[in-house]
Tab-separated table of N, CA and C in Angstrom:
chain	number	residue	atom	x	y	z
A	1	MET	N	-176.163	-16.046	-1.357
A	1	MET	CA	-176.948	-15.981	-0.115
A	1	MET	C	-176.545	-17.123	0.827
A	2	THR	N	-176.402	-16.809	2.086
A	2	THR	CA	-176.043	-17.838	3.055
A	2	THR	C	-177.258	-18.684	3.400
A	3	THR	N	-176.986	-19.817	4.031
A	3	THR	CA	-178.076	-20.698	4.438
A	3	THR	C	-179.008	-19.982	5.407
A	4	ASP	N	-178.419	-19.225	6.331
A	4	ASP	CA	-179.226	-18.482	7.295
A	4	ASP	C	-180.190	-17.536	6.597
A	5	GLN	N	-179.702	-16.840	5.574
A	5	GLN	CA	-180.555	-15.905	4.852
A	5	GLN	C	-181.687	-16.643	4.148
A	6	ASN	N	-181.371	-17.808	3.585
A	6	ASN	CA	-182.397	-18.612	2.929
A	6	ASN	C	-183.468	-19.054	3.908
A	7	VAL	N	-183.027	-19.495	5.078
A	7	VAL	CA	-183.970	-19.932	6.112
A	7	VAL	C	-184.885	-18.779	6.504
A	8	LEU	N	-184.296	-17.609	6.716
A	8	LEU	CA	-185.090	-16.442	7.095
A	8	LEU	C	-186.088	-16.074	6.003
A	9	LYS	N	-185.639	-16.156	4.753
A	9	LYS	CA	-186.511	-15.825	3.635
A	9	LYS	C	-187.702	-16.785	3.584
A	10	ASN	N	-187.407	-18.083	3.781
A	10	ASN	CA	-188.478	-19.080	3.780
A	10	ASN	C	-189.436	-18.869	4.942
A	11	GLN	N	-188.896	-18.548	6.106
A	11	GLN	CA	-189.744	-18.310	7.270
A	11	GLN	C	-190.647	-17.111	7.048
A	12	ASN	N	-190.098	-16.055	6.446
A	12	ASN	CA	-190.909	-14.877	6.152
A	12	ASN	C	-192.044	-15.219	5.208
A	13	LYS	N	-191.737	-16.033	4.206
A	13	LYS	CA	-192.758	-16.438	3.240
A	13	LYS	C	-193.866	-17.217	3.946
A	14	LEU	N	-193.474	-18.149	4.809
A	14	LEU	CA	-194.447	-18.946	5.543
A	14	LEU	C	-195.291	-18.074	6.464
A	15	LEU	N	-194.649	-17.109	7.114
A	15	LEU	CA	-195.376	-16.212	8.005
A	15	LEU	C	-196.405	-15.393	7.242
A	16	GLN	N	-196.023	-14.929	6.045
A	16	GLN	CA	-196.954	-14.152	5.237
A	16	GLN	C	-198.141	-15.004	4.800
A	17	GLU	N	-197.880	-16.276	4.452
A	17	GLU	CA	-198.963	-17.182	4.079
A	17	GLU	C	-199.898	-17.407	5.261
A	18	LEU	N	-199.323	-17.630	6.439
A	18	LEU	CA	-200.123	-17.813	7.651
A	18	LEU	C	-200.971	-16.589	7.932
A	19	GLU	N	-200.358	-15.416	7.754
A	19	GLU	CA	-201.055	-14.173	8.024
A	19	GLU	C	-202.280	-14.024	7.130
A	20	SER	N	-202.121	-14.335	5.848
A	20	SER	CA	-203.266	-14.184	4.958
A	20	SER	C	-204.339	-15.228	5.247
A	21	LYS	N	-203.931	-16.416	5.677
A	21	LYS	CA	-204.919	-17.427	6.065
A	21	LYS	C	-205.699	-16.964	7.295
A	22	LEU	N	-204.974	-16.404	8.275
A	22	LEU	CA	-205.628	-15.898	9.481
A	22	LEU	C	-206.591	-14.765	9.149
A	23	ASN	N	-206.187	-13.887	8.230
A	23	ASN	CA	-207.065	-12.799	7.818
A	23	ASN	C	-208.340	-13.347	7.196
A	24	ALA	N	-208.208	-14.369	6.372
A	24	ALA	CA	-209.376	-14.979	5.740
A	24	ALA	C	-210.300	-15.579	6.797
A	25	ILE	N	-209.720	-16.253	7.782
A	25	ILE	CA	-210.511	-16.849	8.860
A	25	ILE	C	-211.225	-15.765	9.660
A	26	SER	N	-210.533	-14.674	9.934
A	26	SER	CA	-211.133	-13.561	10.669
A	26	SER	C	-212.354	-13.024	9.939
A	27	LYS	N	-212.228	-12.854	8.625
A	27	LYS	CA	-213.346	-12.349	7.839
A	27	LYS	C	-214.516	-13.315	7.885
A	28	GLN	N	-214.229	-14.608	7.790
A	28	GLN	CA	-215.293	-15.601	7.850
A	28	GLN	C	-216.000	-15.550	9.201
A	29	LEU	N	-215.230	-15.393	10.276
A	29	LEU	CA	-215.818	-15.304	11.610
A	29	LEU	C	-216.686	-14.060	11.745
A	30	GLU	N	-216.219	-12.940	11.201
A	30	GLU	CA	-217.011	-11.710	11.236
A	30	GLU	C	-218.340	-11.912	10.525
A	31	ASN	N	-218.293	-12.544	9.356
A	31	ASN	CA	-219.515	-12.795	8.602
A	31	ASN	C	-220.464	-13.694	9.375
A	32	LEU	N	-219.925	-14.705	10.037
A	32	LEU	CA	-220.743	-15.593	10.862
A	32	LEU	C	-221.423	-14.819	11.985
A	33	GLN	N	-220.657	-13.959	12.646
A	33	GLN	CA	-221.214	-13.176	13.745
A	33	GLN	C	-222.361	-12.303	13.259
A	34	LYS	N	-222.196	-11.699	12.079
A	34	LYS	CA	-223.254	-10.859	11.528
A	34	LYS	C	-224.512	-11.674	11.274
A	35	LYS	N	-224.332	-12.906	10.783
A	35	LYS	CA	-225.483	-13.760	10.509
A	35	LYS	C	-226.191	-14.142	11.805
A	36	LEU	N	-225.428	-14.316	12.866
A	36	LEU	CA	-225.992	-14.778	14.130
A	36	LEU	C	-226.675	-13.667	14.922
A	37	THR	N	-226.315	-12.428	14.658
A	37	THR	CA	-226.905	-11.347	15.449
A	37	THR	C	-228.115	-10.744	14.769
């Protein structure tokens, strides 16, 4: 694997981690909104 491919693979992994963190935050915000209404 070339260095470029490794970099892309790492970036994809980081993006997926970010995505799941954002999803978790979204769910927490939804739950908060339900509590407030």
